Amino acid sequence: MSAAEAPAAAEPQGPGGRGKTSSPRRIPVVGVVTEDEDAQAGLKPTDLSRIIKLLEETGKDDLEEKQLKFVKKLVQCYQNGFPLRDLAQIFTILNLCAGKIENQPSFIEPAYDIIKLCRLPFLKKKVSDEITYAEDTANSIALLGDLMKIPSSELRIQICKCIVDFYHAEPPKKHIPGYQQASSTYKIQMAEVGGLAKMMVQSLALLENQLVEKLWVLKALQHLSTSEVNCTLMMKAQAASGICVHLNDPDPSGQLLFRSSEILWNLLEKSSKEEIVQQLSNLKCLMALKEAFKHLFMRGFSHYDRQLRNDILVITTIIAQNPEAPMIECGFTRDLILFATFNEVKSQNPLVKGLKLSNSYEDFELKKLLFNLIVILCKDLPTLQLLIDGKVVLALFTYVKKPEKHKITEWSAAQSEELQLHAIATLSSVAPLLIEEYMACQGNARILAFLEWCESEDFFFSHGNSFHGTGGRGNKFAHLRYTLRLLRAMVYLEEEETVNQDLCEKGAIQQLIGVFKNTITKFNDKEEAIILEIQSDILLILSGLCENNIPRKEIFGTEGVDIILHVMKTDPKKFQSGLGYSVLLFSTLDSIWCCILACYASEDYFLEKEGIFLLLDLLALNQKKFCNLILGIMVEFCDNPKTAAHVNTWRGKKDQTAASLLIKLWRKEEKELGVKRDKHGMIIDAKRPLFTSFQEEQKFMPLPANCPTVAVMDVSENIRAKIYAVLGKLDFENLPGLSTEDFVTLCIIHRYLDFKIGEIWNEICEEIKLERLIPVTTDKNVLEAITTASENIGKMVASLQREMIESQARQDVQNEQKVYAKIQATHKQRELAKKSWENFLARTSNAKTLKKAKRLQEKAIESSRHSERPPNAIFHQTDIKGLNTTVPSGRVVAVESTPARLVGGPLADTDIALKRLPIRGGALQRVKAVKAVDDPKKSIPT
């Protein structure tokens, strides 16, 4: 607010005026200002400059009184807030007042009043003022943090109140004409720009023994920490460690712990989590967190205390993820394990003596947080011994049992279910690390018994409210899913066969196959995703149990093959639906590899049930993620002599054969790898016929003998080697249903191994050159002979391909000529037919033409006969005399559509009357008469 009117009224009109006072004893003459005028009044910028100069003066006797008087007048004039354009000068005045406080305590009050006015919204005359004076405003607000160094409790508290009010702005007392209130977030933004949060953190070091002021500073920091910018500034000022160390300072109100934990939470959320965790990962901070948590755990009974306890545990959980955090050294890990298991395992430790958790929401959340913390702690190997001492596995196994009826528990049904699922999920992480404890607790027996309950028809209403209970409402699918996850984790332990052997002895394979069959009968669209996950886990567990063990594969038997075939018959469209079908198919293919291959009885049954057909159907889907695994299975299956017949019998879409499908996959793979081929698929580079674009881009470098080269790695990184192996076992010479293009590609596949060997020898030669080695003459000659032979093979294959293409081109020309000849004959026939039709029309429309045609016809017939007749031959007359047609006559047919007695028969006017053929057959013979069936009185002449 700038004043244009007030100075005219307030300024004296004589030498005794305020601005021209020559003696401090003289009372300045002031004009009368009404309340309304005073509300609108302010100081000119020149007046603020005069006050600044006055405060900078020193050495006069009455100077302090005069300075205080002018500062108080300034405070009175800006009762409704500071204009942005005056803010820089006002804070300069505030800074000068603050500088005098140490020697002149009377300046505390005006400084206090100015800071108090900062709690009001700033005022702007123009909309652009917020941008124009942004830098001045940011520097002014930053000065508030710098003023925290002044050893005045009142001043510090007022500064903190002012900062808190940034987030709870009060409206101005009165509206000032010509001014608008700055936006509510303007001060907050300027505080971020000015770096106020960093200065407030630094001020905490000055307040170690001043509780009230420290609480106000923490309250201000709590508000400032809601911004990501401020949290970053606080992080750089090491706020996390500085606040955490003092968590347990004496505080009867309890605000210190609450506000500190809130600030730590905001820092973890809104700044670099890794940096904050690093700041808190020291012995002092963890000891402070430990003592605060223990105090709240054992002595906190209110809702507020339990919430605060859980917040601290969450912060501890985040810190525990840092492997460098000294959780064990400070004893926090041991206490946390004790608190997690004391309800399930009896302990004589005085910390938990007489303690009991309630079924309140906070205690329920605490239990889940402790389970989660165990999962994190077990990743640190030194923690394992503490887990053993705390009997964590035994405590968790107390939840792996069917719910007992009519038993009073401390948790509700929904809470018990959620804790049960959470405990099983925790066991999946802990049990594989503590195998001895797992076996000592009869883990396999407990899991299989619980699995049996999961698939039983016992009534159980699952609530399915939690994350772990997803998809399990009203059924046992959630329990089944987590139990199978636990079982899967135990089956896939490296170099540990004890668990698997024990499972097989307890009938796990048959039980799992039964569970899979039950899921098929219970399948519905609503729980589709969770059922698919359950089926995938069952197949993976079976794969782990049966792998490399023939007796177990025999136990898997035909029932196991049936469930695999069931999955393979799934609609191919579903494999792209994203509901777990792809994972299920991967598990199924893995089961074929581990549970069927190498067991001849299972292989034969798989073939009998057309399993190879199903595999080839999947391969024909042309999904790259499945091709490698399917081809690997095909390679192994082809060792069975019965497989080749099945593969050659298979037909896909458009009557495609298996060999054609494999060659098509080869061409697609080479296209993706960037292998150089011409438009016909022929070899371009005979020296490097299999080279991929990656191999060309890769700079060659010498490698140790135990490291595979790029050429060797290429064998395992794509499917070409597997296609070569399958086609080789099917015999390259007798592959049905191949086109010329397929044969051209087949030439390359047939020589794949030779080309790959030559490629490796070329790498050896290159390596010798790079290492500047000179081989002896014999070795040099051998290397040259090998590389030349490899290149010659490439040229030979290219020549053979060329011959095939040329032969096909010639065949195409011949086929084309045949087609053209057929087209020509067709056109000629059409012309003859047209000409014949024209002649026919001429004969029917002109009697002379008809007679002429008849004579020509008879002449032609006569000329076609033999002039000499064999002796004793009987000549049969074939001409019908009296016909008026030129159409060649055929067999005589009697048409009975018109009664013969009316028209005398169709041939009544010819030499041959209607006759009936004798039953004995032969030529037509004259008969005297035949009685008609329908008219016995009349006879029809024949």
Coordinates of N, CA, C and O in Angstrom, one line a residue, residues 377-511:
L377 N 13.7 -58.3 6.1 CA 14.8 -58.6 6.9 C 15.5 -59.9 6.5 O 16.7 -60.0 6.6
C378 N 14.7 -60.9 6.0 CA 15.3 -62.2 5.7 C 16.2 -62.1 4.4 O 17.0 -63.0 4.1
K379 N 16.2 -61.0 3.7 CA 17.1 -60.8 2.5 C 18.5 -60.5 3.0 O 19.4 -60.7 2.2
D380 N 18.7 -60.2 4.2 CA 20.0 -59.9 4.8 C 20.5 -61.2 5.5 O 19.9 -61.6 6.5
L381 N 21.4 -61.9 4.9 CA 21.8 -63.3 5.4 C 22.2 -63.3 6.9 O 21.8 -64.3 7.6
P382 N 22.9 -62.3 7.4 CA 23.2 -62.3 8.9 C 21.9 -62.4 9.8 O 22.0 -62.7 10.9
T383 N 20.7 -62.0 9.2 CA 19.5 -62.0 10.0 C 19.0 -63.4 10.2 O 18.1 -63.6 11.1
L384 N 19.4 -64.3 9.4 CA 18.8 -65.7 9.4 C 18.9 -66.3 10.8 O 18.0 -67.0 11.2
Q385 N 20.1 -66.1 11.4 CA 20.2 -66.7 12.7 C 19.3 -66.1 13.7 O 18.7 -66.9 14.6
L386 N 19.0 -64.8 13.6 CA 18.0 -64.2 14.5 C 16.6 -64.8 14.2 O 15.8 -65.0 15.1
L387 N 16.3 -65.1 12.9 CA 15.0 -65.7 12.6 C 14.9 -67.1 13.2 O 13.8 -67.5 13.6
I388 N 16.0 -67.8 13.2 CA 16.0 -69.1 13.8 C 15.8 -69.1 15.3 O 14.9 -69.8 15.8
D389 N 16.5 -68.1 15.9 CA 16.3 -68.0 17.4 C 14.9 -67.5 17.7 O 14.4 -67.9 18.8
G390 N 14.3 -66.7 16.9 CA 13.0 -66.2 17.1 C 11.9 -67.2 16.7 O 10.7 -66.9 16.9
K391 N 12.2 -68.4 16.2 CA 11.3 -69.4 15.8 C 10.2 -68.8 14.9 O 9.0 -69.1 15.0
V392 N 10.7 -68.1 13.9 CA 9.8 -67.4 12.9 C 9.0 -68.4 12.1 O 7.8 -68.3 11.9
V393 N 9.7 -69.5 11.6 CA 9.0 -70.5 10.8 C 7.9 -71.2 11.5 O 6.8 -71.3 11.0
L394 N 8.2 -71.5 12.8 CA 7.1 -72.2 13.6 C 5.9 -71.2 13.8 O 4.8 -71.6 13.8
A395 N 6.3 -70.0 14.1 CA 5.2 -69.0 14.3 C 4.3 -68.8 13.1 O 3.1 -68.7 13.2
L396 N 4.9 -68.8 11.9 CA 4.2 -68.6 10.7 C 3.3 -69.8 10.4 O 2.2 -69.7 9.8
F397 N 3.9 -71.0 10.7 CA 3.1 -72.2 10.4 C 1.9 -72.4 11.2 O 1.0 -73.2 10.9
T398 N 1.8 -71.6 12.3 CA 0.6 -71.7 13.1 C -0.7 -71.2 12.4 O -1.8 -71.5 12.8
Y399 N -0.4 -70.5 11.3 CA -1.5 -70.0 10.5 C -1.9 -71.0 9.3 O -2.9 -70.8 8.7
V400 N -1.0 -71.9 9.0 CA -1.2 -72.8 7.9 C -2.0 -74.0 8.4 O -1.5 -75.1 8.6
K401 N -3.3 -73.8 8.6 CA -4.2 -74.8 9.1 C -5.6 -74.4 8.8 O -5.9 -73.2 8.6
K402 N -6.5 -75.4 8.7 CA -7.9 -75.0 8.4 C -8.5 -74.3 9.6 O -8.1 -74.6 10.7
P403 N -9.4 -73.4 9.3 CA -10.1 -72.7 10.4 C -10.8 -73.6 11.4 O -11.5 -74.6 10.9
E404 N -10.6 -73.4 12.7 CA -11.3 -74.3 13.6 C -12.6 -73.7 14.0 O -12.7 -72.5 14.3
K405 N -13.6 -74.5 14.0 CA -15.0 -74.1 14.3 C -15.1 -73.9 15.9 O -14.5 -74.6 16.7
H406 N -16.0 -72.9 16.2 CA -16.3 -72.6 17.6 C -15.1 -72.3 18.5 O -15.1 -72.5 19.7
K407 N -14.0 -71.8 17.8 CA -12.9 -71.4 18.6 C -12.8 -69.9 18.7 O -13.0 -69.2 17.7
I408 N -12.7 -69.4 20.0 CA -12.7 -68.0 20.2 C -11.3 -67.5 19.9 O -10.2 -67.9 20.4
T409 N -11.2 -66.5 18.9 CA -9.9 -66.0 18.5 C -9.9 -64.5 18.8 O -10.9 -63.8 18.9
E410 N -8.7 -63.9 18.8 CA -8.6 -62.5 19.1 C -8.8 -61.7 17.9 O -9.0 -60.4 17.9
W411 N -8.9 -62.3 16.7 CA -9.1 -61.6 15.5 C -10.5 -62.0 14.9 O -11.0 -63.1 15.2
S412 N -11.1 -61.1 14.1 CA -12.4 -61.4 13.5 C -12.1 -62.4 12.3 O -11.0 -62.7 12.0
A413 N -13.2 -62.9 11.7 CA -13.0 -63.9 10.7 C -12.3 -63.3 9.5 O -11.4 -63.9 8.9
A414 N -12.6 -62.1 9.1 CA -12.0 -61.4 8.0 C -10.5 -61.2 8.3 O -9.6 -61.4 7.4
Q415 N -10.2 -60.7 9.5 CA -8.8 -60.4 9.9 C -8.0 -61.7 9.9 O -6.9 -61.8 9.5
S416 N -8.6 -62.8 10.5 CA -7.9 -64.1 10.6 C -7.6 -64.6 9.2 O -6.4 -65.1 8.9
E417 N -8.5 -64.4 8.3 CA -8.2 -64.9 6.9 C -7.1 -64.1 6.3 O -6.2 -64.7 5.6
E418 N -7.1 -62.8 6.4 CA -6.1 -62.0 5.8 C -4.7 -62.3 6.4 O -3.7 -62.3 5.7
L419 N -4.7 -62.4 7.8 CA -3.4 -62.7 8.4 C -2.9 -64.1 8.0 O -1.7 -64.3 7.8
Q420 N -3.8 -65.1 7.8 CA -3.4 -66.4 7.3 C -2.8 -66.3 5.9 O -1.7 -66.9 5.7
L421 N -3.4 -65.6 5.0 CA -2.8 -65.5 3.7 C -1.5 -64.7 3.7 O -0.6 -65.1 3.0
H422 N -1.4 -63.7 4.6 CA -0.2 -62.9 4.7 C 0.9 -63.8 5.3 O 2.1 -63.7 4.8
A423 N 0.6 -64.6 6.2 CA 1.6 -65.5 6.8 C 2.1 -66.5 5.8 O 3.3 -66.8 5.8
I424 N 1.2 -67.1 5.0 CA 1.6 -68.1 4.0 C 2.5 -67.4 3.0 O 3.5 -67.9 2.5
A425 N 2.2 -66.1 2.6 CA 3.0 -65.4 1.6 C 4.4 -65.1 2.2 O 5.4 -65.2 1.5
T426 N 4.4 -64.8 3.5 CA 5.7 -64.6 4.2 C 6.5 -65.8 4.3 O 7.8 -65.8 4.1
L427 N 5.9 -67.0 4.5 CA 6.6 -68.2 4.5 C 7.3 -68.5 3.2 O 8.3 -69.1 3.1
S428 N 6.7 -68.1 2.1 CA 7.2 -68.3 0.7 C 8.6 -67.7 0.6 O 9.4 -68.1 -0.2
S429 N 8.8 -66.6 1.4 CA 10.1 -65.9 1.3 C 11.1 -66.4 2.4 O 12.3 -66.5 2.1
V430 N 10.5 -66.8 3.5 CA 11.4 -67.2 4.7 C 11.8 -68.7 4.6 O 12.9 -69.1 4.8
A431 N 10.8 -69.6 4.4 CA 11.0 -71.0 4.5 C 12.2 -71.5 3.5 O 13.0 -72.4 4.0
P432 N 12.3 -71.0 2.3 CA 13.4 -71.5 1.5 C 14.8 -71.2 2.0 O 15.8 -71.9 1.7
L433 N 14.9 -70.2 2.9 CA 16.2 -69.9 3.5 C 16.4 -70.7 4.8 O 17.6 -70.7 5.3
L434 N 15.4 -71.2 5.4 CA 15.5 -72.0 6.7 C 15.0 -73.4 6.5 O 13.9 -73.8 7.0
I435 N 15.6 -74.2 5.7 CA 15.1 -75.5 5.3 C 15.1 -76.4 6.5 O 14.1 -77.2 6.6
E436 N 16.1 -76.4 7.3 CA 16.1 -77.3 8.5 C 14.9 -77.0 9.4 O 14.3 -78.0 9.9
E437 N 14.6 -75.7 9.6 CA 13.5 -75.4 10.5 C 12.2 -75.8 9.8 O 11.2 -76.2 10.4
Y438 N 12.2 -75.6 8.5 CA 11.0 -76.0 7.7 C 10.7 -77.5 7.8 O 9.6 -78.0 8.1
M439 N 11.7 -78.3 7.7 CA 11.6 -79.8 7.8 C 11.3 -80.2 9.2 O 10.5 -81.1 9.5
A440 N 11.9 -79.5 10.2 CA 11.6 -79.8 11.6 C 10.2 -79.5 12.0 O 9.6 -80.2 12.9
C441 N 9.5 -78.6 11.3 CA 8.1 -78.3 11.6 C 7.2 -79.1 10.8 O 6.0 -78.9 10.7
Q442 N 7.7 -80.1 10.1 CA 6.9 -81.0 9.2 C 6.2 -80.1 8.2 O 5.0 -80.2 8.0
G443 N 6.9 -79.3 7.5 CA 6.4 -78.3 6.6 C 5.6 -78.9 5.5 O 4.5 -78.5 5.1
N444 N 6.2 -79.9 4.8 CA 5.5 -80.6 3.7 C 4.2 -81.2 4.1 O 3.2 -81.0 3.4
A445 N 4.1 -81.9 5.2 CA 2.9 -82.5 5.7 C 1.8 -81.4 6.0 O 0.7 -81.6 5.6
R446 N 2.2 -80.3 6.6 CA 1.3 -79.3 6.9 C 0.7 -78.6 5.6 O -0.5 -78.4 5.5
I447 N 1.6 -78.4 4.6 CA 1.2 -77.8 3.4 C 0.2 -78.7 2.6 O -0.8 -78.3 2.1
L448 N 0.6 -80.0 2.5 CA -0.3 -80.9 1.8 C -1.6 -81.1 2.5 O -2.7 -81.2 1.8
A449 N -1.6 -81.1 3.8 CA -2.9 -81.2 4.6 C -3.7 -80.0 4.3 O -5.0 -80.1 4.1
F450 N -3.1 -78.8 4.3 CA -3.8 -77.5 4.1 C -4.3 -77.5 2.6 O -5.4 -77.0 2.3
L451 N -3.5 -78.1 1.7 CA -3.9 -78.1 0.3 C -5.1 -79.0 0.1 O -6.0 -78.7 -0.7
E452 N -5.2 -80.1 0.9 CA -6.3 -81.0 0.8 C -7.6 -80.3 1.3 O -8.7 -80.5 0.8
W453 N -7.4 -79.5 2.4 CA -8.6 -78.7 2.8 C -9.0 -77.7 1.8 O -10.2 -77.4 1.6
C454 N -8.1 -77.1 1.1 CA -8.4 -76.1 0.0 C -9.2 -76.6 -1.1 O -10.1 -75.9 -1.6
E455 N -9.0 -77.9 -1.4 CA -9.8 -78.5 -2.5 C -11.0 -79.3 -2.0 O -11.7 -79.9 -2.8
S456 N -11.2 -79.4 -0.7 CA -12.3 -80.1 -0.2 C -13.6 -79.3 -0.3 O -13.6 -78.1 -0.7
E457 N -14.7 -80.0 -0.1 CA -16.0 -79.3 -0.2 C -16.5 -78.7 1.1 O -17.7 -78.4 1.3
D458 N -15.6 -78.7 2.1 CA -16.0 -78.1 3.4 C -16.5 -76.7 3.2 O -15.8 -75.9 2.5
F459 N -17.5 -76.3 3.9 CA -18.1 -74.9 3.8 C -17.1 -73.9 4.4 O -16.6 -74.1 5.5
F460 N -16.8 -72.9 3.6 CA -15.9 -71.8 4.1 C -16.2 -70.6 3.3 O -16.1 -70.6 2.0
F461 N -16.6 -69.5 3.9 CA -16.9 -68.3 3.2 C -15.7 -67.4 3.3 O -15.5 -66.8 4.4
S462 N -15.0 -67.2 2.2 CA -13.9 -66.3 2.2 C -14.4 -64.9 2.0 O -15.2 -64.6 1.1
H463 N -13.8 -63.9 2.7 CA -14.2 -62.5 2.6 C -13.5 -61.9 1.4 O -14.1 -61.0 0.7
G464 N -12.2 -62.2 1.1 CA -11.5 -61.7 0.0 C -11.4 -60.2 0.0 O -11.4 -59.5 -1.1
N465 N -11.2 -59.6 1.2 CA -11.1 -58.1 1.3 C -9.8 -57.6 1.0 O -9.6 -56.4 0.7
S466 N -8.7 -58.3 1.2 CA -7.4 -57.8 1.2 C -6.7 -58.0 -0.1 O -7.2 -58.5 -1.1
F467 N -5.5 -57.5 -0.2 CA -4.7 -57.6 -1.4 C -4.4 -59.1 -1.7 O -4.5 -59.6 -2.8
H468 N -4.1 -59.9 -0.6 CA -3.8 -61.3 -0.8 C -5.1 -62.1 -1.0 O -5.0 -63.2 -1.6
G469 N -6.2 -61.5 -0.7 CA -7.5 -62.3 -0.9 C -8.1 -62.0 -2.2 O -9.3 -62.4 -2.4
T470 N -7.5 -61.3 -3.1 CA -8.1 -60.9 -4.4 C -8.5 -62.2 -5.1 O -7.7 -63.1 -5.3
G471 N -9.7 -62.1 -5.6 CA -10.3 -63.2 -6.4 C -10.7 -64.4 -5.6 O -11.1 -65.5 -6.1
G472 N -10.7 -64.3 -4.3 CA -11.1 -65.4 -3.4 C -12.3 -65.2 -2.6 O -12.5 -65.9 -1.6
R473 N -13.2 -64.3 -3.0 CA -14.4 -64.1 -2.2 C -15.4 -65.2 -2.4 O -15.8 -65.5 -3.5
G474 N -15.8 -65.8 -1.3 CA -16.8 -66.9 -1.3 C -16.2 -68.3 -1.7 O -16.9 -69.2 -2.0
N475 N -14.9 -68.4 -1.8 CA -14.3 -69.7 -2.2 C -12.9 -69.7 -1.6 O -12.5 -68.9 -0.8
K476 N -12.1 -70.8 -1.9 CA -10.8 -71.0 -1.3 C -9.7 -70.8 -2.3 O -8.6 -71.2 -2.0
F477 N -10.0 -70.1 -3.4 CA -8.9 -69.9 -4.4 C -7.7 -69.1 -3.9 O -6.6 -69.4 -4.3
A478 N -8.0 -68.1 -3.0 CA -6.9 -67.3 -2.5 C -5.9 -68.2 -1.7 O -4.7 -68.1 -1.8
H479 N -6.5 -69.0 -0.8 CA -5.7 -69.9 0.0 C -4.9 -70.9 -0.9 O -3.8 -71.2 -0.6
L480 N -5.6 -71.4 -1.9 CA -5.0 -72.4 -2.8 C -3.8 -71.7 -3.5 O -2.7 -72.3 -3.7
R481 N -4.0 -70.5 -4.0 CA -3.0 -69.8 -4.7 C -1.7 -69.6 -3.9 O -0.6 -69.9 -4.3
Y482 N -1.9 -69.1 -2.7 CA -0.7 -68.8 -1.8 C 0.0 -70.1 -1.3 O 1.2 -70.2 -1.1
T483 N -0.8 -71.1 -1.1 CA -0.3 -72.4 -0.7 C 0.6 -73.0 -1.8 O 1.7 -73.5 -1.6
L484 N 0.1 -72.9 -3.0 CA 0.9 -73.4 -4.2 C 2.1 -72.5 -4.4 O 3.2 -73.1 -4.8
R485 N 2.1 -71.2 -4.1 CA 3.3 -70.4 -4.3 C 4.3 -70.8 -3.3 O 5.5 -70.9 -3.6
L486 N 3.9 -71.1 -2.0 CA 4.8 -71.6 -1.0 C 5.4 -72.9 -1.5 O 6.6 -73.1 -1.4
L487 N 4.6 -73.8 -2.0 CA 5.1 -75.1 -2.4 C 6.1 -75.0 -3.6 O 7.1 -75.7 -3.7
R488 N 5.8 -74.1 -4.5 CA 6.6 -73.8 -5.6 C 8.0 -73.3 -5.2 O 9.0 -73.7 -5.7
A489 N 8.0 -72.4 -4.2 CA 9.2 -71.9 -3.7 C 10.1 -73.0 -3.1 O 11.3 -73.0 -3.2
M490 N 9.5 -74.0 -2.4 CA 10.2 -75.0 -1.8 C 10.7 -76.1 -2.8 O 11.8 -76.7 -2.6
V491 N 9.9 -76.3 -3.8 CA 10.3 -77.3 -4.8 C 11.6 -76.9 -5.6 O 12.4 -77.7 -6.0
Y492 N 11.7 -75.6 -5.9 CA 12.7 -75.1 -6.8 C 13.9 -74.6 -5.9 O 14.5 -73.6 -6.3
L493 N 14.3 -75.3 -4.9 CA 15.5 -75.0 -4.2 C 16.7 -75.7 -4.9 O 16.7 -76.8 -5.3
E494 N 17.8 -74.9 -5.0 CA 18.9 -75.4 -5.7 C 19.7 -76.4 -4.8 O 19.9 -76.1 -3.6
E495 N 20.1 -77.5 -5.4 CA 20.9 -78.5 -4.7 C 20.3 -78.9 -3.4 O 21.0 -79.2 -2.4
E496 N 19.0 -79.0 -3.3 CA 18.3 -79.5 -2.1 C 17.2 -80.4 -2.6 O 16.1 -80.0 -3.0
E497 N 17.5 -81.7 -2.5 CA 16.5 -82.7 -2.9 C 15.7 -83.3 -1.8 O 14.7 -84.0 -2.0
T498 N 16.0 -83.0 -0.6 CA 15.3 -83.5 0.6 C 13.9 -83.2 0.6 O 13.0 -84.1 0.8
V499 N 13.6 -81.9 0.3 CA 12.2 -81.5 0.3 C 11.4 -82.2 -0.8 O 10.3 -82.7 -0.5
N500 N 11.9 -82.2 -2.0 CA 11.2 -82.9 -3.1 C 11.0 -84.4 -2.9 O 9.9 -84.9 -3.2
Q501 N 12.0 -85.0 -2.3 CA 11.9 -86.5 -2.0 C 10.8 -86.7 -1.0 O 9.9 -87.6 -1.2
D502 N 10.7 -85.8 0.0 CA 9.7 -86.0 1.0 C 8.3 -85.7 0.5 O 7.3 -86.4 0.8
L503 N 8.2 -84.8 -0.4 CA 6.9 -84.5 -1.1 C 6.4 -85.6 -1.9 O 5.2 -86.0 -1.8
C504 N 7.3 -86.2 -2.7 CA 6.9 -87.3 -3.5 C 6.5 -88.6 -2.7 O 5.6 -89.3 -3.0
E505 N 7.2 -88.8 -1.6 CA 6.8 -89.9 -0.7 C 5.5 -89.7 -0.1 O 4.8 -90.7 0.2
K506 N 5.1 -88.4 0.1 CA 3.8 -88.1 0.7 C 2.7 -88.0 -0.4 O 1.5 -87.6 -0.1
G507 N 3.0 -88.4 -1.6 CA 2.0 -88.4 -2.7 C 1.6 -87.1 -3.3 O 0.5 -86.9 -3.7
A508 N 2.6 -86.2 -3.3 CA 2.3 -84.8 -3.8 C 1.9 -84.8 -5.3 O 1.0 -84.0 -5.7
I509 N 2.5 -85.7 -6.1 CA 2.3 -85.6 -7.5 C 0.8 -86.0 -7.8 O 0.1 -85.2 -8.5
Q510 N 0.4 -87.1 -7.3 CA -1.0 -87.5 -7.5 C -2.0 -86.4 -7.0 O -3.0 -86.1 -7.6
Q511 N -1.7 -85.8 -5.8 CA -2.5 -84.9 -5.2 C -2.6 -83.6 -6.0 O -3.7 -83.0 -6.2

